[in-house]
């Protein structure tokens, strides 16, 4: 942190962090845009004078940049309206506009050119837009009319959903709402609408309607002023006017920032005297420096924790995915899936990590939930993204995949699930094989389709399709020649007006244009890095296909309300249309590890008054949830206050503590206890499958296996890519007195792989006796296991893992193993995969084995 900003940051940061108080209102002046290449008021006066002198005094014979200061400065200072004084040049800006910039069209042209940023929009505006996205700032007043602020906010779309602009044109106040999440109030209007108030006669009198609109908000909020000198009467005598004699205005305070070494304007000093203790003058090093230091101070903090946010009306939303679905409720959402997905979202956007306690607040902010009459209403976007059974509401919200016009598969589930399954399909070597492509001097090996192009078109299909059209999206795969993505819904009116569309419907893509048919879906998929920045998808696909030597085409069919994207691979070398042979092959390995996607950030360590073995035997621990008893302590993910209330007679409350998980993981001994606790939760999850026949092996061997049904075999029905799969998990072997059974099972352990906690499982066979439950003697099992191994191959093992993944996750994307009092301990139901070079592996001659279990 810069030393010059330390005091200002210490005062302003708590205002932005106070969740129980209103958000501060920000007032920006010209100084905020200086680093972006927008001139200050004083510099603007110089440029106006030079331009007008060139055009009117010299008749345009010399361009403005060639006019010498010795020419235009005396001319300007001799104007009857000019205010003299080296430190008062900025005060001449409204006078110069009024007396030199006429007629209106000339004035508009000059001001728009003058206020065009010459540099990249500065870091301060980037931080400010980040603060708006995080809910720390909602309303920004500005005397400027350069585009830095709205451009910075638009760069955060779709995460900032709507940017409300107030007073762009005279009396244009209908956009104003004290509860808007992002609104700009143009105090002087906008030049492009002929409503900029920069002439002396225009900034002298405040707009009474605008003042009456803003004043209640300003009286109930802290006001932070940055980059504004305070020279204009319309602001100082209007916005900051005294409402009633004897009343101390702005009870939440005015915090006026000036650059170090500057002297406050007399108008600011007068306001300071009037407000007394409600006014704070802060010296800063600059707008960008202050915002950067505030960003560091407020890292990992969001305002979605606040409970006093008044949400928008149920009827305010117009996009289909923002509409409330009256027939749905929170029970229809898979919140165990939403939590890890939105954690990834917050990590990507550098927002505070979302927890179970703040999950619903974030979903309200994103428009996935809408409050009405004190209750959360579920939107169509929430159902499409995180619904447990979205096809119950939208049967057509599926993707049909055909191969060669024959083999047809239907991909159902929510969009997060569809995205994962379809991506796996498109990544298979059958769909996207390696090709030997003849280049100028050599043959290169490359995928038939650039993986990023497939991702872009898949996400485009899921996010931008028209879900009101009651027909499925389709992917038509012609192996080796073409893939077509067909979306219900033609281009929106905005896009159709910006693209060139030929007679056959082909779209000519020439610039980055975007329109969000489904803003909630765009927000989430962009936030989890599943799609690139808005407006670049089709252009990127075109460039990727051109670079790889392939082709692409995009079509808009208005008559059929359909959009189609086609991609074709480059032509492979003669005789090489199958998978290319690489001297250093790579393989996709499935690790037999299920990763944790969410783990609580802290553990409770309860200090008992006695050793665990000496505890009262009649004490009821049933309401304490899952824990580890270690000596005279209990370790748990459950909140400390809850455990303290349950166990108060037998614990030392003062010695019991909450410890951050990072601190626990730093100690090898404590880390082993954490692993033990995770295993206890996992085993409790396995116990929930007892009715399915899965039982834990006795003796704490960290194994579970299926028992037979009524002394016979057992068949389990499970759903993978195809539904209704049947698997014989307990098989009868032998007959009569020699009957025995082969029971499928898993061993498990908690491990860390690459810094991530996982449950590593290994399928095995338990051999049982006549009752199909009790294990055979160990020496008998060892002999049968040796005999059984010859039947196992890598593909069999991969099939085993696919079964266990689906079965243990009950067909869901996530597995919540938190149980009582812990709702943020979640596993991903898919095994880890990694692509590695197969250097040194023995080639067994198998041509189709590039995906192997490890």
mmCIF file of C-alpha atoms in Angstrom, residues 644-779:
data_model
loop_
_atom_site.group_PDB
_atom_site.id
_atom_site.type_symbol
_atom_site.label_atom_id
_atom_site.label_comp_id
_atom_site.label_asym_id
_atom_site.label_seq_id
_atom_site.Cartn_x
_atom_site.Cartn_y
_atom_site.Cartn_z
ATOM 1 C CA UNK A 644 -20.584 -26.704 22.650
ATOM 2 C CA UNK A 645 -24.331 -26.552 23.290
ATOM 3 C CA UNK A 646 -24.739 -30.294 22.697
ATOM 4 C CA UNK A 647 -21.731 -31.361 24.781
ATOM 5 C CA UNK A 648 -21.619 -28.666 27.489
ATOM 6 C CA UNK A 649 -21.687 -31.090 30.500
ATOM 7 C CA UNK A 650 -18.538 -32.957 29.423
ATOM 8 C CA UNK A 651 -16.356 -30.346 27.685
ATOM 9 C CA UNK A 652 -14.107 -27.434 28.572
ATOM 10 C CA UNK A 653 -15.713 -24.653 26.544
ATOM 11 C CA UNK A 654 -12.848 -22.185 27.023
ATOM 12 C CA UNK A 655 -10.283 -24.698 25.766
ATOM 13 C CA UNK A 656 -12.351 -25.653 22.697
ATOM 14 C CA UNK A 657 -11.366 -23.809 19.511
ATOM 15 C CA UNK A 658 -12.121 -23.309 15.834
ATOM 16 C CA UNK A 659 -9.029 -23.839 13.654
ATOM 17 C CA UNK A 660 -8.583 -22.887 10.005
ATOM 18 C CA UNK A 661 -8.186 -25.910 7.727
ATOM 19 C CA UNK A 662 -5.003 -24.408 6.248
ATOM 20 C CA UNK A 663 -3.481 -24.435 9.747
ATOM 21 C CA UNK A 664 -4.521 -28.057 10.247
ATOM 22 C CA UNK A 665 -3.038 -29.091 6.891
ATOM 23 C CA UNK A 666 0.272 -27.446 7.813
ATOM 24 C CA UNK A 667 0.792 -29.919 10.665
ATOM 25 C CA UNK A 668 1.511 -33.549 9.619
ATOM 26 C CA UNK A 669 -0.076 -34.901 12.793
ATOM 27 C CA UNK A 670 -3.212 -32.733 12.533
ATOM 28 C CA UNK A 671 -3.416 -33.490 8.819
ATOM 29 C CA UNK A 672 -3.746 -37.211 9.626
ATOM 30 C CA UNK A 673 -6.704 -36.436 11.882
ATOM 31 C CA UNK A 674 -8.279 -34.385 9.063
ATOM 32 C CA UNK A 675 -7.863 -37.380 6.741
ATOM 33 C CA UNK A 676 -9.478 -39.579 9.403
ATOM 34 C CA UNK A 677 -12.425 -37.175 9.695
ATOM 35 C CA UNK A 678 -12.918 -37.125 5.917
ATOM 36 C CA UNK A 679 -12.880 -40.930 5.890
ATOM 37 C CA UNK A 680 -15.515 -41.046 8.636
ATOM 38 C CA UNK A 681 -17.782 -38.851 6.542
ATOM 39 C CA UNK A 682 -17.160 -41.063 3.500
ATOM 40 C CA UNK A 683 -17.991 -44.223 5.445
ATOM 41 C CA UNK A 684 -21.168 -42.651 6.743
ATOM 42 C CA UNK A 685 -22.097 -41.973 3.126
ATOM 43 C CA UNK A 686 -21.437 -45.615 2.253
ATOM 44 C CA UNK A 687 -23.782 -46.694 5.047
ATOM 45 C CA UNK A 688 -26.632 -44.979 3.177
ATOM 46 C CA UNK A 689 -26.369 -47.704 0.498
ATOM 47 C CA UNK A 690 -27.315 -50.509 2.866
ATOM 48 C CA UNK A 691 -30.711 -50.928 1.232
ATOM 49 C CA UNK A 692 -28.877 -51.372 -2.090
ATOM 50 C CA UNK A 693 -26.875 -54.196 -0.583
ATOM 51 C CA UNK A 694 -23.574 -52.350 -0.087
ATOM 52 C CA UNK A 695 -22.102 -53.065 3.361
ATOM 53 C CA UNK A 696 -18.862 -52.144 5.141
ATOM 54 C CA UNK A 697 -16.474 -54.989 5.788
ATOM 55 C CA UNK A 698 -16.032 -55.706 9.462
ATOM 56 C CA UNK A 699 -12.680 -55.148 11.094
ATOM 57 C CA UNK A 700 -11.986 -51.543 9.946
ATOM 58 C CA UNK A 701 -10.360 -52.653 6.714
ATOM 59 C CA UNK A 702 -11.654 -49.628 4.759
ATOM 60 C CA UNK A 703 -13.512 -51.826 2.319
ATOM 61 C CA UNK A 704 -17.149 -52.174 1.259
ATOM 62 C CA UNK A 705 -18.804 -54.847 -0.854
ATOM 63 C CA UNK A 706 -22.234 -55.942 -2.063
ATOM 64 C CA UNK A 707 -24.011 -58.708 -0.228
ATOM 65 C CA UNK A 708 -26.389 -61.044 -2.017
ATOM 66 C CA UNK A 709 -30.147 -60.863 -1.788
ATOM 67 C CA UNK A 710 -31.745 -63.632 0.280
ATOM 68 C CA UNK A 711 -28.761 -65.892 -0.129
ATOM 69 C CA UNK A 712 -28.625 -65.461 -3.892
ATOM 70 C CA UNK A 713 -27.100 -63.038 -6.392
ATOM 71 C CA UNK A 714 -27.859 -59.318 -6.704
ATOM 72 C CA UNK A 715 -28.430 -57.080 -9.724
ATOM 73 C CA UNK A 716 -28.159 -53.281 -9.583
ATOM 74 C CA UNK A 717 -29.768 -50.905 -12.075
ATOM 75 C CA UNK A 718 -27.683 -47.779 -12.737
ATOM 76 C CA UNK A 719 -27.642 -44.859 -15.183
ATOM 77 C CA UNK A 720 -24.643 -43.787 -17.210
ATOM 78 C CA UNK A 721 -24.755 -42.222 -20.679
ATOM 79 C CA UNK A 722 -27.443 -44.807 -21.224
ATOM 80 C CA UNK A 723 -30.172 -45.275 -18.663
ATOM 81 C CA UNK A 724 -31.370 -48.496 -17.117
ATOM 82 C CA UNK A 725 -28.046 -50.369 -17.203
ATOM 83 C CA UNK A 726 -28.159 -53.657 -15.294
ATOM 84 C CA UNK A 727 -25.086 -54.980 -13.514
ATOM 85 C CA UNK A 728 -24.755 -58.260 -11.670
ATOM 86 C CA UNK A 729 -22.785 -57.175 -8.623
ATOM 87 C CA UNK A 730 -23.129 -60.523 -6.807
ATOM 88 C CA UNK A 731 -22.766 -63.635 -8.968
ATOM 89 C CA UNK A 732 -23.322 -67.251 -8.023
ATOM 90 C CA UNK A 733 -20.377 -69.558 -8.636
ATOM 91 C CA UNK A 734 -20.590 -73.278 -8.156
ATOM 92 C CA UNK A 735 -23.572 -75.408 -7.210
ATOM 93 C CA UNK A 736 -24.834 -77.431 -4.270
ATOM 94 C CA UNK A 737 -22.534 -77.737 -1.270
ATOM 95 C CA UNK A 738 -19.761 -76.019 -3.232
ATOM 96 C CA UNK A 739 -21.786 -72.894 -3.936
ATOM 97 C CA UNK A 740 -19.931 -69.630 -3.398
ATOM 98 C CA UNK A 741 -20.419 -66.065 -4.656
ATOM 99 C CA UNK A 742 -18.337 -63.411 -6.325
ATOM 100 C CA UNK A 743 -19.229 -60.029 -4.768
ATOM 101 C CA UNK A 744 -18.079 -56.716 -6.198
ATOM 102 C CA UNK A 745 -16.680 -54.157 -3.778
ATOM 103 C CA UNK A 746 -14.228 -51.294 -3.300
ATOM 104 C CA UNK A 747 -11.397 -50.446 -0.971
ATOM 105 C CA UNK A 748 -10.943 -46.745 -0.206
ATOM 106 C CA UNK A 749 -8.571 -44.281 1.373
ATOM 107 C CA UNK A 750 -8.324 -40.497 1.735
ATOM 108 C CA UNK A 751 -5.353 -39.034 -0.131
ATOM 109 C CA UNK A 752 -4.050 -35.735 -1.461
ATOM 110 C CA UNK A 753 -3.177 -35.559 -5.161
ATOM 111 C CA UNK A 754 -1.615 -32.362 -6.406
ATOM 112 C CA UNK A 755 -2.793 -30.520 -3.300
ATOM 113 C CA UNK A 756 -6.408 -31.689 -3.697
ATOM 114 C CA UNK A 757 -8.107 -34.018 -1.251
ATOM 115 C CA UNK A 758 -9.604 -37.098 -2.889
ATOM 116 C CA UNK A 759 -11.182 -40.448 -2.068
ATOM 117 C CA UNK A 760 -9.123 -43.069 -3.851
ATOM 118 C CA UNK A 761 -11.053 -46.241 -4.513
ATOM 119 C CA UNK A 762 -9.979 -49.570 -5.929
ATOM 120 C CA UNK A 763 -12.557 -52.109 -7.162
ATOM 121 C CA UNK A 764 -12.032 -55.653 -5.893
ATOM 122 C CA UNK A 765 -13.917 -58.935 -5.522
ATOM 123 C CA UNK A 766 -15.001 -60.325 -2.202
ATOM 124 C CA UNK A 767 -15.634 -64.066 -2.318
ATOM 125 C CA UNK A 768 -18.417 -65.206 -0.003
ATOM 126 C CA UNK A 769 -19.979 -68.470 1.053
ATOM 127 C CA UNK A 770 -23.441 -69.940 0.612
ATOM 128 C CA UNK A 771 -25.250 -67.037 2.258
ATOM 129 C CA UNK A 772 -23.653 -64.634 -0.279
ATOM 130 C CA UNK A 773 -22.630 -62.327 2.599
ATOM 131 C CA UNK A 774 -19.988 -63.903 4.850
ATOM 132 C CA UNK A 775 -16.434 -63.835 3.399
ATOM 133 C CA UNK A 776 -14.711 -67.115 2.699
ATOM 134 C CA UNK A 777 -11.517 -67.896 4.634
ATOM 135 C CA UNK A 778 -8.610 -65.672 3.571
ATOM 136 C CA UNK A 779 -6.553 -68.461 1.963
#
